Coordinates of C-alpha atoms in Angstrom, one line a residue:
X873 CA -115.5 -42.9 -9.2
X874 CA -114.1 -39.8 -7.4
X875 CA -111.1 -38.0 -8.8
X876 CA -109.4 -34.6 -9.1
X877 CA -110.5 -32.2 -11.9
X878 CA -108.4 -32.6 -15.0
X879 CA -107.8 -36.3 -14.5
X880 CA -109.7 -39.3 -15.9
X881 CA -109.7 -42.7 -14.1
X882 CA -108.3 -45.5 -16.3
X883 CA -111.4 -47.6 -15.5
X884 CA -113.6 -44.8 -16.9
X885 CA -111.4 -44.4 -19.9
X886 CA -111.7 -48.1 -20.6
X887 CA -115.5 -48.0 -20.2
X888 CA -115.9 -45.0 -22.5
X889 CA -113.7 -46.6 -25.2
X890 CA -115.7 -49.8 -25.0
X891 CA -119.0 -47.9 -25.4
X892 CA -117.6 -46.1 -28.5
X893 CA -116.3 -49.3 -30.0
X894 CA -119.7 -51.0 -29.6
X895 CA -121.2 -48.0 -31.4
X896 CA -118.6 -48.2 -34.2
X897 CA -119.2 -52.0 -34.6
X898 CA -122.9 -51.6 -34.7
X899 CA -122.5 -49.0 -37.5
X900 CA -120.1 -51.3 -39.4
X901 CA -117.1 -49.0 -38.9
X902 CA -114.8 -51.6 -37.3
X903 CA -112.4 -53.4 -39.7
X904 CA -113.2 -57.1 -39.8
X905 CA -109.6 -58.1 -39.3
X906 CA -109.8 -57.6 -35.5
X907 CA -110.3 -60.8 -33.5
X908 CA -113.1 -59.1 -31.5
X909 CA -114.0 -56.2 -29.3
X910 CA -112.0 -57.3 -26.4
X911 CA -108.7 -57.3 -28.4
X912 CA -109.6 -54.0 -30.0
X913 CA -110.5 -52.5 -26.6
X914 CA -107.1 -53.6 -25.2
X915 CA -105.1 -52.2 -28.1
X916 CA -107.0 -49.0 -28.1
X917 CA -106.7 -48.3 -24.3
X918 CA -103.0 -49.2 -24.2
X919 CA -102.5 -46.8 -27.0
X920 CA -104.2 -44.0 -25.1
X921 CA -102.1 -44.8 -22.1
X922 CA -98.9 -44.7 -24.2
X923 CA -99.9 -41.3 -25.6
X924 CA -100.5 -39.8 -22.2
X925 CA -97.7 -37.5 -21.1
X926 CA -98.0 -38.7 -17.5
X927 CA -100.1 -40.9 -15.2
X928 CA -101.1 -40.5 -11.5
X929 CA -102.5 -42.4 -8.6
X930 CA -105.4 -40.8 -6.6
X931 CA -105.2 -41.0 -2.8
X932 CA -108.2 -41.2 -0.4
X933 CA -108.1 -37.4 0.0
X934 CA -108.4 -36.9 -3.8
X935 CA -104.8 -35.8 -4.2
X936 CA -103.1 -37.1 -7.4
X937 CA -99.5 -38.4 -7.0
X938 CA -97.3 -38.8 -10.0
X939 CA -96.6 -42.4 -10.9
X940 CA -94.2 -44.1 -13.2
X941 CA -95.5 -44.8 -16.7
X942 CA -94.0 -48.3 -16.4
X943 CA -97.2 -49.1 -14.5
X944 CA -99.0 -48.8 -17.8
X945 CA -96.4 -50.6 -20.0
X946 CA -98.4 -53.3 -21.8
X947 CA -97.2 -56.9 -21.8
X948 CA -99.5 -58.3 -24.5
X949 CA -101.3 -55.5 -26.3
X950 CA -104.2 -57.8 -27.0
X951 CA -104.9 -58.3 -23.3
X952 CA -106.6 -56.0 -20.8
X953 CA -104.0 -56.5 -18.1
X954 CA -100.3 -56.0 -17.7
X955 CA -98.1 -56.9 -14.7
X956 CA -99.5 -54.1 -12.6
X957 CA -103.0 -53.2 -13.6
X958 CA -106.2 -54.5 -15.1
X959 CA -107.6 -51.8 -17.4
X960 CA -111.2 -52.5 -16.5
X961 CA -110.4 -52.1 -12.7
X962 CA -107.8 -49.4 -13.2
X963 CA -106.1 -49.6 -9.8
X964 CA -102.5 -50.3 -8.7
X965 CA -102.0 -54.0 -8.2
X966 CA -105.2 -55.0 -9.9
X967 CA -103.5 -57.1 -12.5
X968 CA -105.3 -60.3 -13.7
X969 CA -102.3 -61.4 -15.8
X970 CA -101.2 -64.9 -14.9
X971 CA -97.7 -64.7 -13.4
X972 CA -94.8 -66.8 -14.5
X973 CA -95.1 -70.0 -12.4
X974 CA -98.9 -69.8 -12.3
X975 CA -99.5 -68.5 -8.8
X976 CA -100.9 -65.0 -8.2
X977 CA -99.2 -62.7 -5.7
X978 CA -100.6 -62.7 -2.2
X979 CA -101.9 -59.5 -0.6
X980 CA -98.7 -59.4 1.5
X981 CA -96.5 -59.6 -1.6
X982 CA -98.5 -56.9 -3.3
X983 CA -98.2 -54.7 -0.3
X984 CA -94.4 -55.1 -0.3
X985 CA -94.3 -54.3 -4.0
X986 CA -96.6 -51.2 -4.0
X987 CA -96.7 -50.1 -0.4
X988 CA -99.4 -47.6 0.5
X989 CA -100.2 -47.1 -3.2
X990 CA -101.7 -50.6 -3.5
X991 CA -105.3 -50.4 -4.8
X992 CA -105.2 -46.6 -5.5
X993 CA -107.0 -45.6 -8.7
X994 CA -104.8 -44.7 -11.7
X995 CA -105.7 -41.6 -13.7
X996 CA -104.7 -40.0 -17.0
X997 CA -104.8 -36.3 -17.9
X998 CA -108.2 -35.5 -19.5
X999 CA -106.7 -33.4 -22.3
X1000 CA -104.4 -36.3 -23.4
X1001 CA -107.3 -38.8 -23.2
X1002 CA -109.7 -36.6 -25.2
X1003 CA -107.1 -35.9 -27.8
X1004 CA -106.6 -39.6 -28.4
X1005 CA -110.3 -40.3 -28.7
X1006 CA -110.5 -37.9 -31.7
X1007 CA -108.6 -40.5 -33.8
X1008 CA -110.3 -43.6 -32.5
X1009 CA -112.9 -44.0 -35.1
X1010 CA -110.4 -43.6 -38.0
X1011 CA -108.0 -46.0 -36.4
X1012 CA -110.4 -48.9 -35.8
X1013 CA -111.6 -48.7 -39.4
X1014 CA -108.1 -49.5 -40.7
X1015 CA -106.8 -53.0 -41.2
X1016 CA -104.9 -54.4 -38.3
X1017 CA -102.6 -56.2 -40.8
X1018 CA -101.7 -53.6 -43.4
X1019 CA -98.3 -53.7 -45.1
X1020 CA -96.6 -51.6 -42.4
X1021 CA -97.8 -53.8 -39.6
X1022 CA -96.8 -57.0 -41.5
X1023 CA -93.4 -55.7 -42.4
X1024 CA -92.8 -54.5 -38.8
X1025 CA -93.8 -57.9 -37.5
X1026 CA -91.2 -59.5 -39.8
X1027 CA -88.5 -57.2 -38.5
X1028 CA -89.4 -58.2 -34.9
X1029 CA -89.2 -61.9 -35.8
X1030 CA -85.9 -61.4 -37.6
X1031 CA -84.5 -59.7 -34.5
X1032 CA -85.6 -62.7 -32.5
X1033 CA -84.3 -65.4 -34.8
X1034 CA -81.0 -63.5 -35.4
X1035 CA -80.2 -63.4 -31.7
X1036 CA -80.3 -59.6 -31.4
X1037 CA -81.2 -58.0 -28.2
X1038 CA -85.0 -58.0 -28.4
X1039 CA -87.2 -55.9 -26.0
X1040 CA -90.1 -53.7 -26.9
X1041 CA -87.8 -50.7 -26.6
X1042 CA -85.1 -52.1 -28.9
X1043 CA -87.7 -53.2 -31.5
X1044 CA -89.3 -49.7 -31.4
X1045 CA -85.9 -48.1 -32.0
X1046 CA -85.2 -50.5 -34.8
X1047 CA -88.5 -49.8 -36.5
X1048 CA -88.2 -46.0 -36.2
X1049 CA -90.6 -43.2 -35.3
X1050 CA -92.6 -43.3 -38.6
X1051 CA -94.4 -46.4 -37.4
X1052 CA -97.3 -45.3 -35.1
X1053 CA -97.6 -46.5 -31.6
X1054 CA -100.7 -48.4 -32.5
X1055 CA -99.2 -50.1 -35.5
X1056 CA -96.2 -51.2 -33.3
X1057 CA -98.6 -52.9 -30.9
X1058 CA -100.4 -54.6 -33.8
X1059 CA -97.0 -55.7 -35.2
X1060 CA -95.9 -57.0 -31.8
X1061 CA -99.2 -58.9 -31.4
X1062 CA -98.8 -60.4 -34.9
X1063 CA -95.2 -61.5 -34.1
X1064 CA -96.4 -63.0 -30.8
X1065 CA -98.7 -65.4 -32.7
X1066 CA -95.5 -67.1 -34.0
X1067 CA -93.5 -66.9 -30.8
X1068 CA -95.7 -66.7 -27.7
X1069 CA -92.8 -65.7 -25.4
X1070 CA -93.0 -62.2 -27.0
X1071 CA -96.2 -61.7 -25.1
X1072 CA -94.7 -62.6 -21.8
X1073 CA -94.9 -60.0 -19.0
X1074 CA -91.2 -59.5 -18.8
X1075 CA -90.5 -56.3 -20.7
X1076 CA -86.8 -57.0 -20.6
X1077 CA -87.1 -60.1 -22.8
X1078 CA -83.9 -60.6 -24.6
X1079 CA -81.5 -59.9 -21.7

């Protein structure tokens, strides 16, 4: 709600993207291949976060402190939460993702993990965010299962069945830079429908 000039809170970004998606859907501009607005919202906002050159956390005095982009590394691109943050809340430690074992971390555990940064709002550079929005309408009109996405999903599944080291980073390197960030997320989500463990929070899956 309060933030330094030049930065946009993740929660505000999520809210604006949702409003735009609702408008596109009402106008018939969203491809029917998406499971729903929630999935489309998650994929779209994670893509904006990936495209951002940096992220920050805003302290009580309004000062922005640089933060690791690992805080915004998606677990399942179809979900609005990763291990660290719920995109709708947008603060450090706000994750609503069910942890392995089924029990959410206690306040004490979260404090040990994040220290004084727990609950601070996460922000993105406004220029990065606005740049990503210019492509949003075009992207949501495209099929989430075009040939590139399907073929990329097959590569991911082949890596898994072949016993190769499989993490999001190794799969991205294997697929090459010609595949867009968004299509990589769609491909990973498609592959996850065949092997649910691919959507597990652990980004080092395969080690």
